[in-house]
Tab-separated table of C-alpha atoms and ligand atoms in Angstrom:
chain	number	residue	atom	x	y	z
A	20	MET	CA	5.568	-10.498	-18.582
A	21	TYR	CA	6.770	-11.893	-15.270
A	22	GLY	CA	10.177	-12.250	-13.735
A	23	SER	CA	11.393	-8.855	-14.851
A	24	PRO	CA	13.122	-6.588	-12.345
A	25	SER	CA	10.911	-3.739	-11.261
A	26	HIS	CA	12.214	-0.358	-12.271
A	27	GLY	CA	9.783	1.718	-10.265
A	28	VAL	CA	7.917	4.523	-11.866
A	29	HIS	CA	8.564	8.195	-11.612
A	30	LEU	CA	5.305	9.978	-12.097
A	31	THR	CA	7.227	12.843	-10.734
A	32	ASP	CA	8.682	15.825	-12.429
A	33	ALA	CA	12.014	15.456	-10.642
A	34	PRO	CA	12.590	18.337	-8.232
A	35	ALA	CA	15.588	20.543	-9.054
A	36	GLY	CA	18.825	19.104	-7.790
A	37	ARG	CA	17.421	15.627	-7.425
A	38	ALA	CA	19.802	12.819	-8.272
A	39	ASP	CA	18.706	9.949	-10.469
A	40	ARG	CA	19.112	6.294	-9.510
A	41	LEU	CA	22.805	6.411	-10.392
A	42	GLY	CA	23.370	9.410	-8.207
A	43	ARG	CA	23.694	11.862	-11.111
A	44	VAL	CA	22.290	15.199	-10.075
A	45	SER	CA	20.131	17.280	-12.372
A	46	THR	CA	22.099	20.047	-14.144
A	47	GLU	CA	19.510	22.709	-13.393
A	48	ALA	CA	20.705	26.069	-12.102
A	49	PRO	CA	22.322	25.723	-8.681
A	50	GLY	CA	20.223	26.745	-5.701
A	51	PRO	CA	21.291	29.204	-2.990
A	52	GLU	CA	23.207	26.500	-1.112
A	53	SER	CA	25.232	25.487	-4.156
A	54	THR	CA	28.973	25.145	-3.683
A	55	ALA	CA	29.600	25.942	-7.361
A	56	HIS	CA	31.557	29.135	-6.599
A	57	VAL	CA	33.880	27.713	-3.953
A	58	PRO	CA	37.509	27.938	-5.141
A	59	SER	CA	38.906	24.611	-6.272
A	60	GLY	CA	41.270	22.776	-3.937
A	61	THR	CA	39.084	23.344	-0.845
A	62	PRO	CA	37.284	20.490	0.945
A	63	ALA	CA	33.959	22.010	-0.160
A	64	ALA	CA	35.029	21.827	-3.803
A	65	ALA	CA	35.923	18.171	-3.389
A	66	SER	CA	32.499	17.422	-1.955
A	67	ALA	CA	30.850	19.286	-4.858
A	68	ASP	CA	31.822	16.334	-7.070
A	69	ARG	CA	29.640	14.070	-5.022
A	70	PRO	CA	25.838	14.086	-4.999
A	71	ARG	CA	24.457	16.303	-2.243
A	72	VAL	CA	21.692	13.849	-1.456
A	73	ALA	CA	22.771	10.253	-0.875
A	74	SER	CA	22.018	8.227	-4.001
A	75	ARG	CA	20.220	5.541	-1.967
A	76	ILE	CA	17.657	8.107	-0.824
A	77	ALA	CA	17.609	10.250	-3.967
A	78	ALA	CA	16.536	7.171	-5.905
A	79	ILE	CA	13.239	6.916	-4.005
A	80	ALA	CA	10.275	7.834	-6.173
A	81	GLU	CA	7.652	10.160	-4.735
A	82	SER	CA	4.494	8.296	-3.785
A	83	ALA	CA	2.420	8.505	-6.971
A	84	THR	CA	-0.836	8.067	-5.131
A	85	LEU	CA	-0.103	10.957	-2.782
A	86	LYS	CA	1.028	13.052	-5.746
A	87	VAL	CA	-2.200	12.572	-7.694
A	88	ASP	CA	-4.226	13.229	-4.550
A	89	ALA	CA	-2.270	16.429	-3.864
A	90	LYS	CA	-2.773	17.622	-7.449
A	91	ALA	CA	-6.522	16.965	-7.210
A	92	LYS	CA	-6.707	18.841	-3.902
A	93	SER	CA	-4.839	21.841	-5.269
A	94	LEU	CA	-7.134	22.024	-8.322
A	95	LYS	CA	-10.104	21.818	-5.950
A	96	ALA	CA	-8.653	24.607	-3.812
A	97	ALA	CA	-8.367	26.677	-6.998
A	98	GLY	CA	-12.107	26.304	-7.480
A	99	ARG	CA	-12.208	23.409	-9.964
A	100	PRO	CA	-14.995	20.883	-9.151
A	101	VAL	CA	-12.638	17.898	-9.097
A	102	ILE	CA	-13.880	14.488	-7.988
A	103	SER	CA	-11.007	12.435	-6.634
A	104	PHE	CA	-10.873	8.658	-6.783
A	105	ALA	CA	-7.210	8.840	-5.787
A	106	ALA	CA	-7.208	8.615	-1.998
A	107	GLY	CA	-6.252	5.372	-0.292
A	108	GLU	CA	-8.192	5.956	2.889
A	109	PRO	CA	-11.730	5.612	4.251
A	110	ASP	CA	-13.753	8.819	4.088
A	111	PHE	CA	-15.478	8.075	7.417
A	112	ALA	CA	-14.628	9.642	10.782
A	113	THR	CA	-12.958	7.372	13.330
A	114	PRO	CA	-15.653	5.719	15.522
A	115	GLN	CA	-16.606	7.916	18.498
A	116	HIS	CA	-15.695	5.445	21.252
A	117	VAL	CA	-12.147	5.315	19.831
A	118	VAL	CA	-11.859	9.100	19.840
A	119	ASP	CA	-13.211	9.195	23.412
A	120	ALA	CA	-10.561	6.691	24.556
A	121	ALA	CA	-7.860	8.888	23.036
A	122	VAL	CA	-9.173	12.036	24.750
A	123	GLN	CA	-9.115	10.209	28.064
A	124	ALA	CA	-5.622	8.868	27.367
A	125	ALA	CA	-4.311	12.351	26.657
A	126	GLN	CA	-5.387	13.379	30.195
A	127	ASP	CA	-3.461	10.554	31.848
A	128	PRO	CA	0.153	11.441	32.698
A	129	ARG	CA	1.180	7.784	32.287
A	130	ASN	CA	0.770	8.338	28.578
A	131	HIS	CA	3.013	11.392	28.587
A	132	ARG	CA	6.199	9.332	28.900
A	133	TYR	CA	8.251	6.911	26.823
A	134	THR	CA	6.816	3.410	26.878
A	135	PRO	CA	8.354	0.134	25.615
A	136	ALA	CA	9.504	0.508	22.003
A	137	THR	CA	7.560	-2.528	20.811
A	138	GLY	CA	4.232	-1.308	22.169
A	139	LEU	CA	1.931	-1.204	25.211
A	140	PRO	CA	1.402	-4.701	26.652
A	141	GLU	CA	-2.420	-4.314	26.545
A	142	LEU	CA	-2.281	-3.423	22.849
A	143	LYS	CA	0.048	-6.303	22.027
A	144	GLN	CA	-2.396	-8.646	23.764
A	145	ALA	CA	-5.344	-7.175	21.834
A	146	ILE	CA	-3.391	-7.620	18.581
A	147	ALA	CA	-2.556	-11.249	19.442
A	148	ASP	CA	-6.271	-11.850	20.128
A	149	LYS	CA	-7.320	-10.285	16.810
A	150	THR	CA	-4.684	-12.315	14.969
A	151	ALA	CA	-5.983	-15.565	16.488
A	152	ARG	CA	-9.568	-14.578	15.669
A	153	GLU	CA	-9.122	-13.280	12.132
A	154	SER	CA	-5.794	-14.542	10.772
A	155	GLY	CA	-6.305	-18.024	12.193
A	156	VAL	CA	-2.975	-18.269	13.977
A	157	SER	CA	-2.129	-18.258	17.646
A	158	VAL	CA	0.735	-15.884	18.474
A	159	ASP	CA	2.344	-14.742	21.694
A	160	PRO	CA	2.205	-10.994	22.422
A	161	SER	CA	6.017	-11.054	22.543
A	162	GLN	CA	5.950	-11.698	18.775
A	163	VAL	CA	4.144	-8.393	18.143
A	164	ILE	CA	5.806	-5.056	17.368
A	165	VAL	CA	3.524	-2.016	17.292
A	166	THR	CA	4.684	0.307	14.517
A	167	ASN	CA	3.989	3.777	13.220
A	168	GLY	CA	1.410	2.519	10.731
A	169	GLY	CA	1.551	-0.586	8.603
A	170	LYS	CA	4.029	1.292	6.438
A	171	GLN	CA	6.741	1.151	9.098
A	172	ALA	CA	5.971	-2.547	9.597
A	173	VAL	CA	6.557	-3.136	5.849
A	174	TYR	CA	9.793	-1.146	5.878
A	175	GLN	CA	11.150	-2.927	8.949
A	176	ALA	CA	10.169	-6.366	7.660
A	177	PHE	CA	12.322	-5.930	4.549
A	178	GLN	CA	15.157	-4.355	6.541
A	179	THR	CA	15.086	-7.352	8.850
A	180	ILE	CA	15.258	-10.205	6.357
A	181	VAL	CA	16.658	-8.851	3.081
A	182	ASP	CA	20.412	-8.677	2.422
A	183	ASP	CA	22.137	-6.871	-0.447
A	184	GLY	CA	21.242	-8.508	-3.749
A	185	ASP	CA	18.468	-10.705	-2.356
A	186	GLU	CA	15.507	-10.974	-4.711
A	187	VAL	CA	11.967	-10.414	-3.491
A	188	LEU	CA	9.104	-11.708	-5.617
A	189	LEU	CA	6.554	-8.959	-5.941
A	190	PRO	CA	3.162	-9.839	-7.439
A	191	ALA	CA	2.132	-6.949	-9.686
A	192	PRO	CA	0.090	-4.784	-9.675
A	193	TYR	CA	1.555	-3.979	-6.262
A	194	TRP	CA	1.174	-1.283	-3.625
A	195	THR	CA	3.525	1.492	-4.640
A	196	THR	CA	5.555	1.412	-1.388
A	197	TYR	CA	6.763	-2.201	-1.648
A	198	PRO	CA	9.441	-1.829	-4.355
A	199	GLU	CA	10.894	1.222	-2.639
A	200	ALA	CA	11.034	-0.551	0.739
A	201	ILE	CA	12.693	-3.586	-0.894
A	202	ARG	CA	15.340	-1.422	-2.582
A	203	LEU	CA	16.012	0.494	0.630
A	204	ALA	CA	16.912	-2.849	2.197
A	205	GLY	CA	19.361	-3.538	-0.664
A	206	GLY	CA	17.007	-6.054	-2.249
A	207	VAL	CA	15.900	-6.462	-5.837
A	208	PRO	CA	12.140	-6.421	-6.470
A	209	VAL	CA	11.167	-8.982	-9.112
A	210	ASP	CA	7.744	-8.296	-10.621
A	211	VAL	CA	5.424	-11.223	-11.213
A	212	PHE	CA	2.583	-9.759	-13.221
A	213	ALA	CA	-1.010	-10.988	-13.315
A	214	GLY	CA	-3.464	-9.157	-15.581
A	215	SER	CA	-7.211	-8.633	-15.508
A	216	ASP	CA	-7.698	-11.969	-17.329
A	217	GLN	CA	-6.558	-13.719	-14.133
A	218	ASP	CA	-8.251	-11.278	-11.750
A	219	TYR	CA	-4.785	-9.902	-10.954
A	220	LEU	CA	-3.925	-13.039	-8.939
A	221	VAL	CA	-0.555	-14.716	-9.535
A	222	THR	CA	-0.220	-18.486	-9.749
A	223	VAL	CA	2.344	-20.817	-8.223
A	224	GLU	CA	3.586	-21.550	-11.759
A	225	GLN	CA	4.348	-17.865	-12.305
A	226	LEU	CA	6.124	-17.598	-8.962
A	227	GLU	CA	8.136	-20.715	-9.698
A	228	ALA	CA	9.190	-19.339	-13.090
A	229	ALA	CA	10.519	-16.204	-11.370
A	230	ARG	CA	12.351	-18.063	-8.567
A	231	THR	CA	16.167	-18.066	-8.638
A	232	PRO	CA	18.846	-19.102	-6.111
A	233	ARG	CA	18.764	-15.463	-4.895
A	234	THR	CA	15.048	-15.458	-4.096
A	235	LYS	CA	14.729	-14.655	-0.407
A	236	ALA	CA	11.122	-13.602	0.060
A	237	LEU	CA	7.662	-13.203	-1.406
A	238	LEU	CA	5.411	-10.238	-0.757
A	239	PHE	CA	1.827	-11.460	-0.405
A	240	CYS	CA	-1.014	-8.942	-0.152
A	241	SER	CA	-4.606	-10.144	0.038
A	242	PRO	CA	-7.005	-8.354	-0.232
A	243	SER	CA	-4.836	-6.329	-2.565
A	244	ASN	CA	-4.119	-2.676	-2.914
A	245	PRO	CA	-4.406	-1.663	-5.801
A	246	THR	CA	-6.661	-4.322	-7.354
A	247	GLY	CA	-9.034	-5.341	-4.544
A	248	SER	CA	-8.450	-8.976	-5.516
A	249	VAL	CA	-8.599	-11.640	-2.808
A	250	TYR	CA	-6.800	-15.007	-2.973
A	251	SER	CA	-9.074	-17.965	-2.190
A	252	ALA	CA	-8.243	-20.406	0.617
A	253	GLU	CA	-6.966	-22.904	-1.990
A	254	GLN	CA	-4.790	-20.348	-3.799
A	255	THR	CA	-3.374	-19.099	-0.488
A	256	LYS	CA	-2.562	-22.646	0.591
A	257	ALA	CA	-0.876	-23.484	-2.717
A	258	ILE	CA	1.316	-20.378	-2.535
A	259	GLY	CA	2.138	-20.972	1.141
A	260	GLU	CA	3.132	-24.578	0.481
A	261	TRP	CA	5.318	-23.527	-2.447
A	262	ALA	CA	7.089	-20.935	-0.233
A	263	LEU	CA	7.583	-23.513	2.510
A	264	GLU	CA	9.000	-26.076	0.097
A	265	HIS	CA	11.602	-23.609	-1.184
A	266	GLY	CA	12.475	-21.935	2.132
A	267	ILE	CA	11.172	-18.575	0.916
A	268	TRP	CA	10.134	-16.002	3.519
A	269	VAL	CA	6.648	-14.525	3.193
A	270	ILE	CA	5.747	-10.998	4.155
A	271	SER	CA	1.978	-11.132	4.309
A	272	ASP	CA	0.203	-7.783	4.341
A	273	GLU	CA	-3.238	-8.352	5.873
A	274	ILE	CA	-4.234	-4.732	6.378
A	275	TYR	CA	-7.455	-5.110	4.318
A	276	GLN	CA	-8.500	-8.435	5.910
A	277	ASP	CA	-11.770	-7.046	7.331
A	278	LEU	CA	-12.898	-5.469	4.065
A	279	VAL	CA	-14.202	-8.414	2.043
A	280	TYR	CA	-17.504	-8.772	0.161
A	281	ASP	CA	-19.807	-11.234	-1.604
A	282	GLY	CA	-19.549	-13.695	1.287
A	283	VAL	CA	-15.826	-14.138	0.599
A	284	ARG	CA	-13.779	-15.229	3.613
A	285	PHE	CA	-10.306	-13.860	4.203
A	286	THR	CA	-7.727	-16.637	4.608
A	287	GLY	CA	-4.510	-15.831	6.428
A	288	ILE	CA	-1.407	-17.469	4.986
A	289	LEU	CA	-0.553	-18.980	8.384
A	290	ASP	CA	-4.093	-20.290	8.717
A	291	ALA	CA	-3.572	-22.037	5.362
A	292	VAL	CA	-0.018	-23.285	6.069
A	293	SER	CA	0.816	-23.155	9.776
A	294	ALA	CA	4.307	-24.642	9.250
A	295	LEU	CA	5.262	-21.391	7.504
A	296	ALA	CA	5.213	-19.496	10.829
A	297	ASP	CA	8.982	-19.666	11.224
A	298	THR	CA	9.541	-17.775	7.953
A	299	THR	CA	6.575	-15.401	7.837
A	300	ILE	CA	6.113	-11.810	8.929
A	301	LEU	CA	2.519	-10.603	9.157
A	302	VAL	CA	1.786	-6.917	8.618
A	303	ASN	CA	-1.439	-5.279	9.706
A	304	GLY	CA	-2.904	-2.153	11.301
A	305	VAL	CA	-6.012	-0.237	12.328
A	306	ALA	CA	-5.907	2.335	9.500
A	307	LYS	CA	-8.275	0.817	6.961
A	308	THR	CA	-10.664	-1.233	9.122
A	309	TYR	CA	-11.325	1.482	11.701
A	310	ALA	CA	-10.947	4.618	9.536
A	311	MET	CA	-7.795	5.501	11.500
A	312	THR	CA	-5.247	6.397	8.812
A	313	GLY	CA	-4.175	9.529	10.657
A	314	TRP	CA	-3.555	7.819	14.000
A	315	ARG	CA	-0.542	5.842	12.735
A	316	VAL	CA	-0.871	2.471	14.409
A	317	GLY	CA	0.181	-0.712	12.646
A	318	TRP	CA	2.082	-3.822	13.654
A	319	SER	CA	4.189	-6.744	12.548
A	320	ILE	CA	4.231	-10.275	13.909
A	321	GLY	CA	7.009	-12.755	13.293
A	322	PRO	CA	9.296	-15.479	14.633
A	323	ALA	CA	11.386	-14.623	17.723
A	324	ASP	CA	14.717	-13.907	15.992
A	325	ALA	CA	13.191	-11.603	13.383
A	326	VAL	CA	11.131	-9.829	16.045
A	327	LYS	CA	14.203	-9.278	18.199
A	328	ALA	CA	16.152	-7.823	15.258
A	329	ALA	CA	13.269	-5.592	14.152
A	330	SER	CA	12.734	-4.325	17.728
A	331	ASN	CA	16.394	-3.356	17.924
A	332	LEU	CA	15.953	-1.424	14.682
A	333	GLN	CA	12.786	0.293	15.891
A	334	SER	CA	14.414	1.186	19.238
A	335	HIS	CA	16.904	3.334	17.305
A	336	LEU	CA	14.502	4.528	14.625
A	337	SER	CA	11.289	5.706	16.254
A	338	SER	CA	10.828	4.068	19.707
A	339	ASN	CA	7.237	3.695	20.851
A	340	VAL	CA	4.237	4.781	18.810
A	341	SER	CA	2.299	7.689	20.372
A	342	ASN	CA	0.683	6.332	23.545
A	343	VAL	CA	-2.531	8.232	22.847
A	344	SER	CA	-2.810	6.498	19.476
A	345	GLN	CA	-1.998	3.144	21.027
A	346	ARG	CA	-4.790	3.635	23.600
A	347	ALA	CA	-7.143	4.524	20.743
A	348	ALA	CA	-6.110	1.333	18.935
A	349	ILE	CA	-6.883	-0.729	22.062
A	350	ALA	CA	-10.394	0.769	22.080
A	351	ALA	CA	-10.765	0.012	18.355
A	352	LEU	CA	-9.689	-3.624	18.668
A	353	THR	CA	-11.512	-4.470	21.898
A	354	GLY	CA	-14.601	-2.217	21.685
A	355	PRO	CA	-17.847	-2.565	19.711
A	356	GLN	CA	-17.318	-3.697	16.112
A	357	GLU	CA	-20.652	-2.416	14.718
A	358	PRO	CA	-19.067	0.710	13.180
A	359	VAL	CA	-16.733	-1.546	11.187
A	360	GLU	CA	-19.656	-3.481	9.749
A	361	ALA	CA	-21.492	-0.240	8.899
A	362	MET	CA	-18.459	1.073	6.977
A	363	ARG	CA	-17.960	-2.269	5.235
A	364	ALA	CA	-21.617	-2.278	4.139
A	365	ALA	CA	-21.238	1.243	2.702
A	366	PHE	CA	-18.083	0.233	0.798
A	367	ASP	CA	-19.913	-2.796	-0.558
A	368	ARG	CA	-22.760	-0.653	-1.889
A	369	ARG	CA	-20.324	1.771	-3.541
A	370	ARG	CA	-18.280	-1.103	-4.971
A	371	LYS	CA	-21.305	-2.477	-6.800
A	372	ALA	CA	-22.250	0.968	-8.119
A	373	ILE	CA	-18.781	1.804	-9.441
A	374	VAL	CA	-18.172	-1.579	-11.084
A	375	GLU	CA	-21.523	-1.412	-12.826
A	376	GLY	CA	-20.954	2.181	-13.914
A	377	LEU	CA	-17.408	1.619	-15.231
A	378	ASN	CA	-18.243	-1.560	-17.071
A	379	ALA	CA	-20.946	0.325	-18.962
A	380	ILE	CA	-18.232	2.560	-20.474
A	381	PRO	CA	-16.748	1.153	-23.691
A	382	GLY	CA	-13.032	0.431	-23.189
A	383	PHE	CA	-13.212	-0.243	-19.445
A	384	VAL	CA	-12.755	-3.874	-18.389
A	385	THR	CA	-13.282	-3.943	-14.630
A	386	PRO	CA	-13.091	-7.242	-12.762
A	387	THR	CA	-15.362	-7.200	-9.690
A	388	PRO	CA	-13.022	-6.815	-6.707
A	389	GLN	CA	-13.878	-8.808	-3.615
A	390	GLY	CA	-11.906	-6.807	-1.070
A	391	ALA	CA	-10.371	-3.479	0.008
A	392	PHE	CA	-11.911	-0.304	-1.502
A	393	TYR	CA	-10.365	-0.097	-4.949
A	394	VAL	CA	-11.342	-1.047	-8.495
A	395	TYR	CA	-8.686	-1.608	-11.122
A	396	PRO	CA	-10.044	-1.346	-14.662
A	397	ASP	CA	-7.984	-2.510	-17.605
A	398	VAL	CA	-8.170	0.405	-20.051
A	399	THR	CA	-5.670	-0.705	-22.695
A	400	ALA	CA	-8.465	-0.360	-25.286
A	401	LEU	CA	-8.558	3.412	-24.672
A	402	LEU	CA	-4.864	3.953	-25.437
A	403	GLY	CA	-3.656	5.082	-28.871
A	404	ARG	CA	-7.020	6.660	-29.675
A	405	GLU	CA	-7.969	10.311	-29.804
A	406	TRP	CA	-9.883	11.727	-26.839
A	407	ALA	CA	-10.625	15.423	-26.384
A	408	GLY	CA	-7.987	16.333	-28.968
A	409	SER	CA	-5.074	14.241	-27.707
A	410	THR	CA	-3.971	10.646	-28.141
A	411	PRO	CA	-2.671	9.107	-24.907
A	412	THR	CA	-0.391	6.112	-25.317
A	413	THR	CA	0.159	5.429	-21.610
A	414	THR	CA	-2.148	5.501	-18.612
A	415	LEU	CA	0.027	8.259	-17.172
A	416	GLU	CA	-1.064	10.423	-20.100
A	417	LEU	CA	-4.614	9.112	-19.916
A	418	ALA	CA	-4.911	10.014	-16.204
A	419	ASP	CA	-3.697	13.545	-16.976
A	420	LEU	CA	-6.240	13.869	-19.766
A	421	ILE	CA	-9.029	12.624	-17.492
A	422	LEU	CA	-8.093	15.150	-14.820
A	423	GLU	CA	-7.874	17.970	-17.339
A	424	HIS	CA	-11.046	17.262	-19.320
A	425	ALA	CA	-13.367	15.431	-16.898
A	426	GLU	CA	-12.020	16.929	-13.652
A	427	VAL	CA	-11.762	13.423	-12.259
A	428	ALA	CA	-8.608	12.213	-10.454
A	429	VAL	CA	-7.543	8.587	-10.903
A	430	VAL	CA	-4.156	6.942	-10.303
A	431	PRO	CA	-2.415	5.551	-13.408
A	432	GLY	CA	-1.309	1.905	-13.475
A	433	GLU	CA	2.329	2.973	-13.798
A	434	ALA	CA	2.265	3.671	-10.040
A	435	PHE	CA	1.635	-0.020	-9.383
A	436	GLY	CA	3.373	-1.825	-12.246
A	437	PRO	CA	2.653	-1.912	-15.977
A	438	SER	CA	0.788	0.784	-17.910
A	439	GLY	CA	-2.718	0.021	-19.162
A	440	TYR	CA	-4.710	0.272	-15.930
A	441	LEU	CA	-6.260	2.843	-13.617
A	442	ARG	CA	-6.877	2.621	-9.889
A	443	LEU	CA	-10.049	4.180	-8.530
A	444	SER	CA	-10.752	4.226	-4.808
A	445	TYR	CA	-14.450	4.115	-3.991
A	446	ALA	CA	-13.940	5.530	-0.505
A	447	LEU	CA	-16.028	8.583	-1.362
A	448	GLY	CA	-19.710	9.539	-1.208
A	449	ASP	CA	-22.311	7.772	-3.391
A	450	ASP	CA	-23.233	10.989	-5.215
A	451	ASP	CA	-19.600	11.766	-6.032
A	452	ILE	CA	-19.104	8.238	-7.336
A	453	ALA	CA	-22.152	8.578	-9.597
A	454	GLU	CA	-21.042	11.999	-10.893
A	455	GLY	CA	-17.437	10.875	-11.429
A	456	VAL	CA	-18.532	7.838	-13.419
A	457	ARG	CA	-20.931	10.005	-15.439
A	458	ARG	CA	-18.079	12.358	-16.393
A	459	LEU	CA	-15.877	9.444	-17.444
A	460	SER	CA	-18.716	8.024	-19.476
A	461	GLU	CA	-19.212	11.369	-21.213
A	462	LEU	CA	-15.490	11.745	-21.982
A	463	PHE	CA	-15.146	8.283	-23.472
A	464	SER	CA	-18.451	8.049	-25.282
A	465	ALA	CA	-17.168	10.174	-28.136
B	13	PLP	C1	-1.446	-2.661	1.179
B	13	PLP	C2	-1.146	-1.653	2.230
B	13	PLP	N1	-0.350	-2.000	3.237
B	13	PLP	C3	-0.027	-1.142	4.215
B	13	PLP	C4	-0.492	0.152	4.191
B	13	PLP	C5	-0.052	1.070	5.305
B	13	PLP	O1	-1.053	1.672	5.981
B	13	PLP	P1	-0.748	2.597	7.255
B	13	PLP	O2	0.707	2.910	7.248
B	13	PLP	O3	-1.602	3.786	7.079
B	13	PLP	O4	-1.117	1.771	8.459
B	13	PLP	C6	-1.310	0.579	3.144
B	13	PLP	C7	-1.780	1.975	3.051
B	13	PLP	O5	-2.178	2.468	2.027
B	13	PLP	C8	-1.660	-0.363	2.152
B	13	PLP	O6	-2.463	-0.020	1.134
């Protein structure tokens, strides 16, 4: 099941006028801006033959996680008592001392101006310090680029190192943004699938089987979104050494590094294999650790040439991240860390409750995740059977049925790779978790 090109998944009902991956536009009735009635022979008529939206951009799938979350919110707004396990963000408020630093920053005219595109020097220093402390690698602040969330860091990393036709090995299940970011750079995502029987962790043998002369990079995400799986120090080292041996770049997404449980220690890929530093880009951010998803502060760290190229890109794309948010991030990284531990402890408690609850439902096989705030049950046993009057054959259909009949929102596995799985975030209150699991249990006990 590995080595196959990823085709992305469209959970979406394509909006009218949207082109498919080949640039063919839907034949639905033309909208008010249609050029359908322009006489032939005019320049406008000639352009009518071409897709209105560039095929490169029209081919991007809507974020499935955001779509499910939006659907759950709109049902809730319509009065339905929906419990949503769909969100990919902490439910806690940002720690008060971080908010206070931002309020103060907003009052300071120095923050009202453009600042260096790659970030405030104090923040870059704080990021270098955190990286030494937690990722086990010493970096110079000049290697850091502060980005508009980890998402921009991911996008820029692929833009920086991937050329047209380059293959990027993508362990699946994967975060839904990676394949889109790879394609936008002209690359070809190559799925390397690991199922629940291997705790969703790929092996060096699988990676090697998928390697070709066109393989340029490996995406490595530990702890993982969507599975919560964490690679051990030994597994990380083996993968890092394999990448080094074959000259394969590694984009290592460490955004969940502080959210680990059961005494597990996060191991950074450059801590495991320091010689890989010349071909590795680290991605990280404050969003998940500090409950700061809305503040939009992430970063990338890499070797000098890649950093220079990515800074040039960012200088034309977005320039500096909001100074107020950067000041807040400095407070988060350098201030008291007790709020982080309190949130981690709450996630840990919820993790245990949801795993226990789901595994008590026949048909759910839920490995115990050791990181992030997601569980990823294998529900293949529920497919092809009748539930509440219908017989889902994919997890897309199953997720719809669950929302309709149990008023519980979950994200189908198709958003992250193969069908047969569901992602549930446990970043919600203990009572909601208990009630959501109870409803699932009721639906599938029939
Ligand atoms: C694995 C992973 N990387 C990066 C990000 C980006 O986070 P942000 O852009 O909010 O910093 C996310 C967010 O969901 C994520 O799950």
